[in-house]
PDB file of C-alpha atoms in Angstrom:
ATOM      1  CA  UNK T   1       0.000   0.000   0.000  1.00 67.00           C
ATOM      2  CA  UNK T   2       1.258   3.505  -0.857  1.00 69.00           C
ATOM      3  CA  UNK T   3       2.172   5.511   2.301  1.00 69.00           C
ATOM      4  CA  UNK T   4      -0.626   7.897   3.285  1.00 74.00           C
ATOM      5  CA  UNK T   5       1.155   9.497   6.237  1.00 80.00           C
ATOM      6  CA  UNK T   6       4.234   9.040   8.415  1.00 87.00           C
ATOM      7  CA  UNK T   7       3.148   6.623  11.151  1.00 87.00           C
ATOM      8  CA  UNK T   8       6.376   6.872  13.122  1.00 87.00           C
ATOM      9  CA  UNK T   9       6.356  10.684  13.229  1.00 87.00           C
ATOM     10  CA  UNK T  10       2.788  10.616  14.562  1.00 88.00           C
ATOM     11  CA  UNK T  11       3.582   7.880  17.075  1.00 87.00           C
ATOM     12  CA  UNK T  12       3.455  10.241  20.069  1.00 89.00           C
ATOM     13  CA  UNK T  13      -0.253  10.801  19.369  1.00 91.00           C
ATOM     14  CA  UNK T  14      -0.866   7.062  19.231  1.00 90.00           C
ATOM     15  CA  UNK T  15       1.031   6.642  22.509  1.00 90.00           C
ATOM     16  CA  UNK T  16      -1.088   9.438  23.997  1.00 92.00           C
ATOM     17  CA  UNK T  17      -4.310   7.786  22.819  1.00 89.00           C
ATOM     18  CA  UNK T  18      -3.299   4.450  24.322  1.00 87.00           C
ATOM     19  CA  UNK T  19      -2.240   6.157  27.568  1.00 87.00           C
ATOM     20  CA  UNK T  20      -5.646   7.848  27.843  1.00 88.00           C
ATOM     21  CA  UNK T  21      -7.403   4.523  27.244  1.00 84.00           C
ATOM     22  CA  UNK T  22      -5.194   2.914  29.896  1.00 82.00           C
ATOM     23  CA  UNK T  23      -5.994   5.617  32.462  1.00 85.00           C
ATOM     24  CA  UNK T  24      -9.715   5.311  31.661  1.00 83.00           C
ATOM     25  CA  UNK T  25      -9.446   1.534  32.101  1.00 79.00           C
ATOM     26  CA  UNK T  26      -7.731   1.907  35.501  1.00 82.00           C
ATOM     27  CA  UNK T  27     -10.509   4.275  36.621  1.00 84.00           C
ATOM     28  CA  UNK T  28     -13.130   1.747  35.486  1.00 80.00           C
ATOM     29  CA  UNK T  29     -11.377  -1.101  37.348  1.00 77.00           C
ATOM     30  CA  UNK T  30     -11.058   0.990  40.517  1.00 80.00           C
ATOM     31  CA  UNK T  31     -14.680   2.141  40.529  1.00 81.00           C
ATOM     32  CA  UNK T  32     -16.636  -0.760  39.019  1.00 74.00           C
ATOM     33  CA  UNK T  33     -14.399  -3.831  39.184  1.00 74.00           C
ATOM     34  CA  UNK T  34     -15.269  -6.947  37.191  1.00 75.00           C
ATOM     35  CA  UNK T  35     -18.593  -8.686  36.869  1.00 73.00           C
ATOM     36  CA  UNK T  36     -17.149 -12.100  37.669  1.00 74.00           C
ATOM     37  CA  UNK T  37     -19.121 -15.155  36.601  1.00 71.00           C
ATOM     38  CA  UNK T  38     -19.585 -18.287  38.674  1.00 67.00           C
ATOM     39  CA  UNK T  39     -16.439 -19.735  37.036  1.00 69.00           C
ATOM     40  CA  UNK T  40     -14.339 -17.304  39.106  1.00 72.00           C
ATOM     41  CA  UNK T  41     -16.641 -16.582  42.014  1.00 70.00           C
ATOM     42  CA  UNK T  42     -18.318 -19.106  44.239  1.00 70.00           C
ATOM     43  CA  UNK T  43     -22.057 -19.335  43.773  1.00 77.00           C
ATOM     44  CA  UNK T  44     -24.794 -20.684  41.529  1.00 83.00           C
ATOM     45  CA  UNK T  45     -26.095 -19.802  38.100  1.00 82.00           C
ATOM     46  CA  UNK T  46     -29.659 -20.688  37.108  1.00 88.00           C
ATOM     47  CA  UNK T  47     -30.634 -20.637  33.439  1.00 87.00           C
ATOM     48  CA  UNK T  48     -34.312 -20.928  32.524  1.00 88.00           C
ATOM     49  CA  UNK T  49     -35.716 -21.467  29.009  1.00 87.00           C
ATOM     50  CA  UNK T  50     -39.131 -19.834  29.461  1.00 86.00           C
ATOM     51  CA  UNK T  51     -40.521 -20.072  25.892  1.00 84.00           C
ATOM     52  CA  UNK T  52     -41.934 -16.570  26.353  1.00 86.00           C
ATOM     53  CA  UNK T  53     -40.466 -13.078  26.647  1.00 87.00           C
ATOM     54  CA  UNK T  54     -38.774 -12.696  30.009  1.00 86.00           C
ATOM     55  CA  UNK T  55     -40.518 -10.502  32.581  1.00 88.00           C
ATOM     56  CA  UNK T  56     -37.739  -9.653  35.044  1.00 87.00           C
ATOM     57  CA  UNK T  57     -40.195  -8.590  37.747  1.00 88.00           C
ATOM     58  CA  UNK T  58     -41.963 -11.924  37.510  1.00 89.00           C
ATOM     59  CA  UNK T  59     -38.628 -13.770  37.595  1.00 89.00           C
ATOM     60  CA  UNK T  60     -37.696 -11.967  40.822  1.00 89.00           C
ATOM     61  CA  UNK T  61     -41.110 -12.775  42.304  1.00 90.00           C
ATOM     62  CA  UNK T  62     -40.593 -16.425  41.460  1.00 91.00           C
ATOM     63  CA  UNK T  63     -37.273 -16.622  43.301  1.00 90.00           C
ATOM     64  CA  UNK T  64     -38.571 -14.542  46.213  1.00 90.00           C
ATOM     65  CA  UNK T  65     -41.408 -17.054  46.596  1.00 90.00           C
ATOM     66  CA  UNK T  66     -38.859 -19.768  47.442  1.00 88.00           C
ATOM     67  CA  UNK T  67     -36.897 -17.528  49.811  1.00 88.00           C
ATOM     68  CA  UNK T  68     -34.103 -16.470  47.440  1.00 87.00           C
ATOM     69  CA  UNK T  69     -33.163 -12.798  47.181  1.00 84.00           C
ATOM     70  CA  UNK T  70     -32.182 -11.625  43.688  1.00 82.00           C
ATOM     71  CA  UNK T  71     -29.726  -8.707  43.418  1.00 75.00           C
ATOM     72  CA  UNK T  72     -30.446  -5.830  41.045  1.00 70.00           C
ATOM     73  CA  UNK T  73     -27.756  -6.919  38.574  1.00 66.00           C
ATOM     74  CA  UNK T  74     -28.249 -10.675  39.000  1.00 75.00           C
ATOM     75  CA  UNK T  75     -30.772 -11.191  36.190  1.00 81.00           C
ATOM     76  CA  UNK T  76     -29.609 -11.416  32.577  1.00 77.00           C
ATOM     77  CA  UNK T  77     -32.025 -11.765  29.674  1.00 78.00           C
ATOM     78  CA  UNK T  78     -30.727 -13.722  26.694  1.00 71.00           C
ATOM     79  CA  UNK T  79     -31.926 -15.585  23.612  1.00 69.00           C
ATOM     80  CA  UNK T  80     -32.918 -14.280  20.179  1.00 66.00           C
ATOM     81  CA  UNK T  81     -36.496 -13.903  21.416  1.00 74.00           C
ATOM     82  CA  UNK T  82     -35.408 -12.667  24.855  1.00 78.00           C
ATOM     83  CA  UNK T  83     -36.908 -15.840  26.249  1.00 83.00           C
ATOM     84  CA  UNK T  84     -33.992 -17.037  28.380  1.00 84.00           C
ATOM     85  CA  UNK T  85     -33.470 -15.812  31.958  1.00 86.00           C
ATOM     86  CA  UNK T  86     -30.088 -16.264  33.645  1.00 85.00           C
ATOM     87  CA  UNK T  87     -29.928 -15.552  37.371  1.00 87.00           C
ATOM     88  CA  UNK T  88     -26.778 -15.611  39.488  1.00 81.00           C
ATOM     89  CA  UNK T  89     -26.562 -16.140  43.235  1.00 83.00           C
ATOM     90  CA  UNK T  90     -23.510 -15.537  45.437  1.00 77.00           C
ATOM     91  CA  UNK T  91     -24.258 -18.696  47.435  1.00 79.00           C
ATOM     92  CA  UNK T  92     -24.246 -22.358  46.393  1.00 81.00           C
ATOM     93  CA  UNK T  93     -27.841 -23.575  46.093  1.00 85.00           C
ATOM     94  CA  UNK T  94     -28.833 -26.722  47.957  1.00 87.00           C
ATOM     95  CA  UNK T  95     -30.670 -29.653  46.289  1.00 87.00           C
ATOM     96  CA  UNK T  96     -33.815 -28.615  48.204  1.00 89.00           C
ATOM     97  CA  UNK T  97     -33.634 -25.053  46.843  1.00 88.00           C
ATOM     98  CA  UNK T  98     -33.061 -26.352  43.295  1.00 89.00           C
ATOM     99  CA  UNK T  99     -36.139 -28.548  43.623  1.00 90.00           C
ATOM    100  CA  UNK T 100     -38.169 -25.561  44.859  1.00 90.00           C
ATOM    101  CA  UNK T 101     -36.986 -23.471  41.897  1.00 90.00           C
ATOM    102  CA  UNK T 102     -38.096 -26.244  39.523  1.00 90.00           C
ATOM    103  CA  UNK T 103     -41.564 -26.278  41.060  1.00 90.00           C
ATOM    104  CA  UNK T 104     -41.803 -22.469  41.122  1.00 90.00           C
ATOM    105  CA  UNK T 105     -40.878 -22.263  37.440  1.00 90.00           C
ATOM    106  CA  UNK T 106     -43.797 -24.540  36.529  1.00 88.00           C
ATOM    107  CA  UNK T 107     -46.111 -22.315  38.571  1.00 89.00           C
ATOM    108  CA  UNK T 108     -44.941 -18.900  37.337  1.00 90.00           C
ATOM    109  CA  UNK T 109     -43.965 -19.861  33.779  1.00 89.00           C
ATOM    110  CA  UNK T 110     -46.177 -22.761  32.633  1.00 87.00           C
ATOM    111  CA  UNK T 111     -44.894 -22.463  29.045  1.00 86.00           C
ATOM    112  CA  UNK T 112     -41.420 -23.548  30.189  1.00 84.00           C
ATOM    113  CA  UNK T 113     -40.949 -27.188  29.215  1.00 80.00           C
ATOM    114  CA  UNK T 114     -37.327 -27.647  30.290  1.00 84.00           C
ATOM    115  CA  UNK T 115     -36.202 -27.820  33.912  1.00 86.00           C
ATOM    116  CA  UNK T 116     -33.901 -24.963  35.034  1.00 88.00           C
ATOM    117  CA  UNK T 117     -30.216 -25.602  34.427  1.00 86.00           C
ATOM    118  CA  UNK T 118     -28.225 -24.971  37.600  1.00 86.00           C
ATOM    119  CA  UNK T 119     -24.415 -24.593  37.633  1.00 80.00           C
ATOM    120  CA  UNK T 120     -22.623 -24.275  40.949  1.00 77.00           C
ATOM    121  CA  UNK T 121     -19.005 -23.532  41.849  1.00 72.00           C
ATOM    122  CA  UNK T 122     -17.659 -23.788  45.389  1.00 68.00           C
ATOM    123  CA  UNK T 123     -15.135 -21.211  46.729  1.00 64.00           C
ATOM    124  CA  UNK T 124     -12.089 -23.510  46.391  1.00 68.00           C
ATOM    125  CA  UNK T 125     -12.820 -24.411  42.757  1.00 69.00           C
ATOM    126  CA  UNK T 126     -13.500 -20.756  41.911  1.00 65.00           C
ATOM    127  CA  UNK T 127     -10.147 -19.720  43.416  1.00 69.00           C
ATOM    128  CA  UNK T 128      -8.289 -22.489  41.590  1.00 74.00           C
ATOM    129  CA  UNK T 129      -9.962 -21.595  38.298  1.00 72.00           C
ATOM    130  CA  UNK T 130      -9.024 -17.910  38.619  1.00 72.00           C
ATOM    131  CA  UNK T 131      -5.391 -18.779  39.445  1.00 77.00           C
ATOM    132  CA  UNK T 132      -5.092 -21.203  36.519  1.00 79.00           C
ATOM    133  CA  UNK T 133      -6.633 -18.673  34.122  1.00 75.00           C
ATOM    134  CA  UNK T 134      -4.121 -15.983  35.140  1.00 78.00           C
ATOM    135  CA  UNK T 135      -1.257 -18.498  35.010  1.00 83.00           C
ATOM    136  CA  UNK T 136      -2.207 -19.675  31.513  1.00 81.00           C
ATOM    137  CA  UNK T 137      -2.085 -16.093  30.184  1.00 78.00           C
ATOM    138  CA  UNK T 138       1.277 -15.411  31.890  1.00 82.00           C
ATOM    139  CA  UNK T 139       2.807 -18.636  30.528  1.00 85.00           C
ATOM    140  CA  UNK T 140       1.590 -17.810  27.017  1.00 80.00           C
ATOM    141  CA  UNK T 141       3.092 -14.316  27.283  1.00 78.00           C
ATOM    142  CA  UNK T 142       6.416 -15.694  28.625  1.00 83.00           C
ATOM    143  CA  UNK T 143       6.818 -18.178  25.757  1.00 84.00           C
ATOM    144  CA  UNK T 144       5.975 -15.453  23.232  1.00 81.00           C
ATOM    145  CA  UNK T 145       8.727 -13.233  24.684  1.00 79.00           C
ATOM    146  CA  UNK T 146      11.235 -16.102  24.530  1.00 85.00           C
ATOM    147  CA  UNK T 147      10.300 -16.988  20.946  1.00 82.00           C
ATOM    148  CA  UNK T 148      10.529 -13.428  19.625  1.00 80.00           C
ATOM    149  CA  UNK T 149      13.778 -12.799  21.536  1.00 81.00           C
ATOM    150  CA  UNK T 150      15.331 -15.866  19.876  1.00 84.00           C
ATOM    151  CA  UNK T 151      13.764 -15.352  16.453  1.00 79.00           C
ATOM    152  CA  UNK T 152      14.358 -11.587  16.293  1.00 79.00           C
ATOM    153  CA  UNK T 153      15.880  -9.700  19.216  1.00 81.00           C
ATOM    154  CA  UNK T 154      14.977  -8.818  22.802  1.00 85.00           C
ATOM    155  CA  UNK T 155      13.774  -5.298  21.920  1.00 87.00           C
ATOM    156  CA  UNK T 156      11.262  -6.716  19.445  1.00 87.00           C
ATOM    157  CA  UNK T 157      10.074  -9.122  22.162  1.00 86.00           C
ATOM    158  CA  UNK T 158       9.485  -6.342  24.704  1.00 87.00           C
ATOM    159  CA  UNK T 159       7.715  -4.111  22.168  1.00 88.00           C
ATOM    160  CA  UNK T 160       5.526  -7.030  21.095  1.00 86.00           C
ATOM    161  CA  UNK T 161       4.556  -8.000  24.634  1.00 85.00           C
ATOM    162  CA  UNK T 162       3.712  -4.369  25.527  1.00 87.00           C
ATOM    163  CA  UNK T 163       1.344  -4.342  22.540  1.00 87.00           C
ATOM    164  CA  UNK T 164      -0.209  -7.606  23.749  1.00 84.00           C
ATOM    165  CA  UNK T 165      -0.729  -6.241  27.258  1.00 84.00           C
ATOM    166  CA  UNK T 166      -2.326  -3.180  25.650  1.00 86.00           C
ATOM    167  CA  UNK T 167      -4.787  -5.420  23.764  1.00 86.00           C
ATOM    168  CA  UNK T 168      -5.663  -7.504  26.824  1.00 83.00           C
ATOM    169  CA  UNK T 169      -6.150  -4.331  28.875  1.00 84.00           C
ATOM    170  CA  UNK T 170      -8.544  -2.848  26.303  1.00 87.00           C
ATOM    171  CA  UNK T 171     -10.699  -5.981  26.422  1.00 87.00           C
ATOM    172  CA  UNK T 172     -10.648  -6.047  30.232  1.00 84.00           C
ATOM    173  CA  UNK T 173     -11.670  -2.382  30.390  1.00 84.00           C
ATOM    174  CA  UNK T 174     -14.514  -2.934  27.903  1.00 85.00           C
ATOM    175  CA  UNK T 175     -15.876  -5.839  29.951  1.00 84.00           C
ATOM    176  CA  UNK T 176     -15.623  -3.862  33.200  1.00 81.00           C
ATOM    177  CA  UNK T 177     -17.269  -0.776  31.687  1.00 80.00           C
ATOM    178  CA  UNK T 178     -20.135  -2.675  30.042  1.00 80.00           C
ATOM    179  CA  UNK T 179     -20.570  -4.958  33.078  1.00 74.00           C
ATOM    180  CA  UNK T 180     -20.317  -8.057  30.917  1.00 79.00           C
ATOM    181  CA  UNK T 181     -19.745 -11.297  32.756  1.00 76.00           C
ATOM    182  CA  UNK T 182     -16.145 -12.539  32.931  1.00 79.00           C
ATOM    183  CA  UNK T 183     -16.150 -16.320  32.605  1.00 76.00           C
ATOM    184  CA  UNK T 184     -13.927 -19.071  31.202  1.00 76.00           C
ATOM    185  CA  UNK T 185     -14.873 -18.246  27.608  1.00 81.00           C
ATOM    186  CA  UNK T 186     -13.461 -14.773  28.278  1.00 82.00           C
ATOM    187  CA  UNK T 187     -10.080 -16.336  29.165  1.00 80.00           C
ATOM    188  CA  UNK T 188     -10.224 -18.400  25.972  1.00 83.00           C
ATOM    189  CA  UNK T 189     -10.876 -15.186  24.037  1.00 84.00           C
ATOM    190  CA  UNK T 190      -7.897 -13.426  25.670  1.00 83.00           C
ATOM    191  CA  UNK T 191      -5.578 -16.318  24.720  1.00 81.00           C
ATOM    192  CA  UNK T 192      -6.950 -16.255  21.167  1.00 83.00           C
ATOM    193  CA  UNK T 193      -6.387 -12.507  20.937  1.00 83.00           C
ATOM    194  CA  UNK T 194      -2.829 -12.898  22.257  1.00 80.00           C
ATOM    195  CA  UNK T 195      -2.074 -15.458  19.551  1.00 79.00           C
ATOM    196  CA  UNK T 196      -3.694 -13.485  16.748  1.00 79.00           C
ATOM    197  CA  UNK T 197      -2.220 -10.119  17.714  1.00 79.00           C
ATOM    198  CA  UNK T 198       1.347 -11.387  18.048  1.00 82.00           C
ATOM    199  CA  UNK T 199       1.031 -13.115  14.670  1.00 82.00           C
ATOM    200  CA  UNK T 200       0.228  -9.796  13.013  1.00 83.00           C
ATOM    201  CA  UNK T 201       3.026  -8.058  14.923  1.00 86.00           C
ATOM    202  CA  UNK T 202       5.590 -10.686  13.894  1.00 87.00           C
ATOM    203  CA  UNK T 203       4.703 -10.213  10.213  1.00 88.00           C
ATOM    204  CA  UNK T 204       5.518  -6.490  10.553  1.00 90.00           C
ATOM    205  CA  UNK T 205       8.693  -7.169  12.551  1.00 89.00           C
ATOM    206  CA  UNK T 206       9.823  -9.640   9.898  1.00 89.00           C
ATOM    207  CA  UNK T 207       9.372  -7.039   7.161  1.00 91.00           C
ATOM    208  CA  UNK T 208      11.352  -4.503   9.219  1.00 91.00           C
ATOM    209  CA  UNK T 209      14.154  -7.003   9.638  1.00 89.00           C
ATOM    210  CA  UNK T 210      14.246  -7.740   5.897  1.00 90.00           C
ATOM    211  CA  UNK T 211      14.382  -4.047   5.047  1.00 90.00           C
ATOM    212  CA  UNK T 212      17.157  -3.503   7.593  1.00 88.00           C
ATOM    213  CA  UNK T 213      19.263  -5.980   5.626  1.00 87.00           C
ATOM    214  CA  UNK T 214      18.857  -3.759   2.553  1.00 88.00           C
ATOM    215  CA  UNK T 215      19.189  -0.362   4.242  1.00 83.00           C
ATOM    216  CA  UNK T 216      21.416  -0.262   7.304  1.00 82.00           C
ATOM    217  CA  UNK T 217      20.404   2.892   9.211  1.00 81.00           C
ATOM    218  CA  UNK T 218      23.201   5.060  10.557  1.00 81.00           C
ATOM    219  CA  UNK T 219      20.900   7.517  12.291  1.00 83.00           C
ATOM    220  CA  UNK T 220      17.417   7.688  13.780  1.00 86.00           C
ATOM    221  CA  UNK T 221      15.848   9.419  10.779  1.00 87.00           C
ATOM    222  CA  UNK T 222      16.865   6.609   8.438  1.00 87.00           C
ATOM    223  CA  UNK T 223      15.607   4.045  10.940  1.00 88.00           C
ATOM    224  CA  UNK T 224      12.206   5.790  11.095  1.00 89.00           C
ATOM    225  CA  UNK T 225      11.982   5.816   7.308  1.00 89.00           C
ATOM    226  CA  UNK T 226      12.740   2.099   7.101  1.00 90.00           C
ATOM    227  CA  UNK T 227      10.141   1.206   9.743  1.00 91.00           C
ATOM    228  CA  UNK T 228       7.510   3.512   8.253  1.00 91.00           C
ATOM    229  CA  UNK T 229       8.079   1.930   4.827  1.00 90.00           C
ATOM    230  CA  UNK T 230       7.818  -1.551   6.361  1.00 91.00           C
ATOM    231  CA  UNK T 231       4.522  -0.697   8.082  1.00 91.00           C
ATOM    232  CA  UNK T 232       2.948   0.500   4.849  1.00 91.00           C
ATOM    233  CA  UNK T 233       4.275  -2.491   2.923  1.00 91.00           C
ATOM    234  CA  UNK T 234       2.367  -4.781   5.304  1.00 89.00           C
ATOM    235  CA  UNK T 235      -0.650  -2.483   5.795  1.00 89.00           C
ATOM    236  CA  UNK T 236      -2.900  -4.115   3.192  1.00 89.00           C
ATOM    237  CA  UNK T 237      -2.165  -7.542   4.559  1.00 87.00           C
ATOM    238  CA  UNK T 238      -2.885  -6.407   8.156  1.00 86.00           C
ATOM    239  CA  UNK T 239      -6.158  -4.661   7.312  1.00 89.00           C
ATOM    240  CA  UNK T 240      -7.479  -7.383   5.000  1.00 89.00           C
ATOM    241  CA  UNK T 241      -6.685 -10.095   7.536  1.00 87.00           C
ATOM    242  CA  UNK T 242      -8.387  -8.392  10.455  1.00 88.00           C
ATOM    243  CA  UNK T 243     -11.477  -7.507   8.379  1.00 91.00           C
ATOM    244  CA  UNK T 244     -11.819 -11.116   7.258  1.00 91.00           C
ATOM    245  CA  UNK T 245     -11.622 -12.443  10.813  1.00 89.00           C
ATOM    246  CA  UNK T 246     -13.882  -9.659  12.093  1.00 90.00           C
ATOM    247  CA  UNK T 247     -16.630 -10.630   9.642  1.00 93.00           C
ATOM    248  CA  UNK T 248     -16.551 -14.186  10.970  1.00 91.00           C
ATOM    249  CA  UNK T 249     -16.495 -12.998  14.602  1.00 89.00           C
ATOM    250  CA  UNK T 250     -19.447 -10.613  14.132  1.00 92.00           C
ATOM    251  CA  UNK T 251     -21.530 -13.299  12.435  1.00 91.00           C
ATOM    252  CA  UNK T 252     -20.650 -15.683  15.247  1.00 87.00           C
ATOM    253  CA  UNK T 253     -21.692 -13.059  17.812  1.00 87.00           C
ATOM    254  CA  UNK T 254     -25.201 -12.709  16.396  1.00 85.00           C
ATOM    255  CA  UNK T 255     -25.841 -16.301  15.336  1.00 83.00           C
ATOM    256  CA  UNK T 256     -23.501 -18.382  17.515  1.00 78.00           C
ATOM    257  CA  UNK T 257     -25.750 -18.564  20.547  1.00 73.00           C
ATOM    258  CA  UNK T 258     -25.760 -17.080  24.027  1.00 70.00           C
ATOM    259  CA  UNK T 259     -23.164 -19.466  25.464  1.00 71.00           C
ATOM    260  CA  UNK T 260     -20.312 -18.086  23.318  1.00 80.00           C
ATOM    261  CA  UNK T 261     -21.450 -14.459  23.109  1.00 82.00           C
ATOM    262  CA  UNK T 262     -18.927 -13.264  25.700  1.00 83.00           C
ATOM    263  CA  UNK T 263     -16.182 -15.074  23.786  1.00 86.00           C
ATOM    264  CA  UNK T 264     -17.089 -13.470  20.450  1.00 90.00           C
ATOM    265  CA  UNK T 265     -17.582 -10.022  22.003  1.00 90.00           C
ATOM    266  CA  UNK T 266     -14.106 -10.153  23.575  1.00 89.00           C
ATOM    267  CA  UNK T 267     -12.739 -11.425  20.259  1.00 89.00           C
ATOM    268  CA  UNK T 268     -14.225  -8.501  18.315  1.00 92.00           C
ATOM    269  CA  UNK T 269     -12.785  -5.926  20.730  1.00 91.00           C
ATOM    270  CA  UNK T 270      -9.430  -7.723  20.815  1.00 89.00           C
ATOM    271  CA  UNK T 271      -9.146  -8.028  17.022  1.00 90.00           C
ATOM    272  CA  UNK T 272      -9.635  -4.300  16.522  1.00 91.00           C
ATOM    273  CA  UNK T 273      -7.271  -3.457  19.377  1.00 90.00           C
ATOM    274  CA  UNK T 274      -4.727  -6.017  18.138  1.00 88.00           C
ATOM    275  CA  UNK T 275      -4.657  -4.577  14.625  1.00 89.00           C
ATOM    276  CA  UNK T 276      -4.220  -1.078  16.055  1.00 90.00           C
ATOM    277  CA  UNK T 277      -1.427  -2.015  18.472  1.00 89.00           C
ATOM    278  CA  UNK T 278       0.466  -4.100  15.906  1.00 87.00           C
ATOM    279  CA  UNK T 279       0.669  -1.141  13.540  1.00 89.00           C
ATOM    280  CA  UNK T 280       0.685   1.922  15.765  1.00 90.00           C
ATOM    281  CA  UNK T 281       2.209   0.755  19.073  1.00 90.00           C
ATOM    282  CA  UNK T 282       4.618  -2.192  18.738  1.00 89.00           C
ATOM    283  CA  UNK T 283       6.850  -0.936  15.919  1.00 89.00           C
ATOM    284  CA  UNK T 284       6.988   2.722  17.077  1.00 91.00           C
ATOM    285  CA  UNK T 285       7.996   1.457  20.550  1.00 90.00           C
ATOM    286  CA  UNK T 286      10.806  -0.543  18.990  1.00 90.00           C
ATOM    287  CA  UNK T 287      11.949   2.538  17.058  1.00 90.00           C
ATOM    288  CA  UNK T 288      12.129   4.568  20.277  1.00 89.00           C
ATOM    289  CA  UNK T 289      14.273   1.916  21.959  1.00 86.00           C
ATOM    290  CA  UNK T 290      16.443   1.148  18.958  1.00 85.00           C
ATOM    291  CA  UNK T 291      16.905   4.847  18.206  1.00 83.00           C
ATOM    292  CA  UNK T 292      18.623   5.342  21.550  1.00 81.00           C
ATOM    293  CA  UNK T 293      21.371   2.888  20.609  1.00 76.00           C
ATOM    294  CA  UNK T 294      21.874   4.677  17.288  1.00 71.00           C
ATOM    295  CA  UNK T 295      22.367   7.999  19.062  1.00 60.00           C
ATOM    296  CA  UNK T 296      24.999   6.389  21.306  1.00 50.00           C
ATOM    297  CA  UNK T 297      26.745   5.063  18.213  1.00 47.00           C
ATOM    298  CA  UNK T 298      27.398   8.573  16.969  1.00 47.00           C
ATOM    299  CA  UNK T 299      29.321   9.367  20.154  1.00 44.00           C
ATOM    300  CA  UNK T 300      31.713   6.480  19.696  1.00 43.00           C
ATOM    301  CA  UNK T 301      29.871   3.575  21.282  1.00 42.00           C
ATOM    302  CA  UNK T 302      29.260   0.559  19.065  1.00 44.00           C
ATOM    303  CA  UNK T 303      26.153   0.945  16.869  1.00 43.00           C
ATOM    304  CA  UNK T 304      23.971  -2.145  16.630  1.00 45.00           C
ATOM    305  CA  UNK T 305      22.161  -3.235  13.525  1.00 40.00           C
ATOM    306  CA  UNK T 306      19.500  -5.927  13.117  1.00 38.00           C
TER     307      UNK T 306
END
């Protein structure tokens, strides 16, 4: 693609934009926190297929009739016809309570033909699940750093992992702000985003490395020109790839069912953020770092080249 503007020269504005998003995300985390699902928080989740449009007031009355208090944010309406009610409780429901819910559903919603589906997670399992989810993301990030450091150089690895953290943070902030439930499918989405985003970043890094073999920069200005040219040479590929995957993700969001909607929503946010960070964050960060060694080279210290 023909260069439209100098990405590297405008990088400070991209850094500023990402910094503002990061600050906004920290404020959201501090004030709202996460809407953790039963995968990460002990409790029960009741899903009812009502075969009629959900009346939240009636759903609350139903649970109140069996002695269960429903919080203001505990009821989620789902389904293409808004006929599925999902209710979360902070406590683990007993078999007696589950039986009472089954009977109450028949009384309040006679059109429901399927018994309520109840998922429960005890505190120990919830804690273990949260720890394993965080560990899986850290291990994935560590192996990515090692691979890029070996395949390219350490500075590429650090720039790439900063871009990945940026992507994961954007998705986390979006979920916290929109109060979407964070469950295991969310973790799967984060790992998918990490893999996709680093793939796009590596393609750009590889083009930079190839161009550095042709033009060996002696100063920062030449380095910026090489990186800017590399970014535009891979721009069409980056945009076309993300649009293709986005089309599939959006279709999956609307027609894939309620159970994977959190996964596809996180994927959509992460794909957009990943494309942005691969182009406008990772490579400019590398230029800033690499440029410092070039400046030292002019004063007599050894100048490194890729």
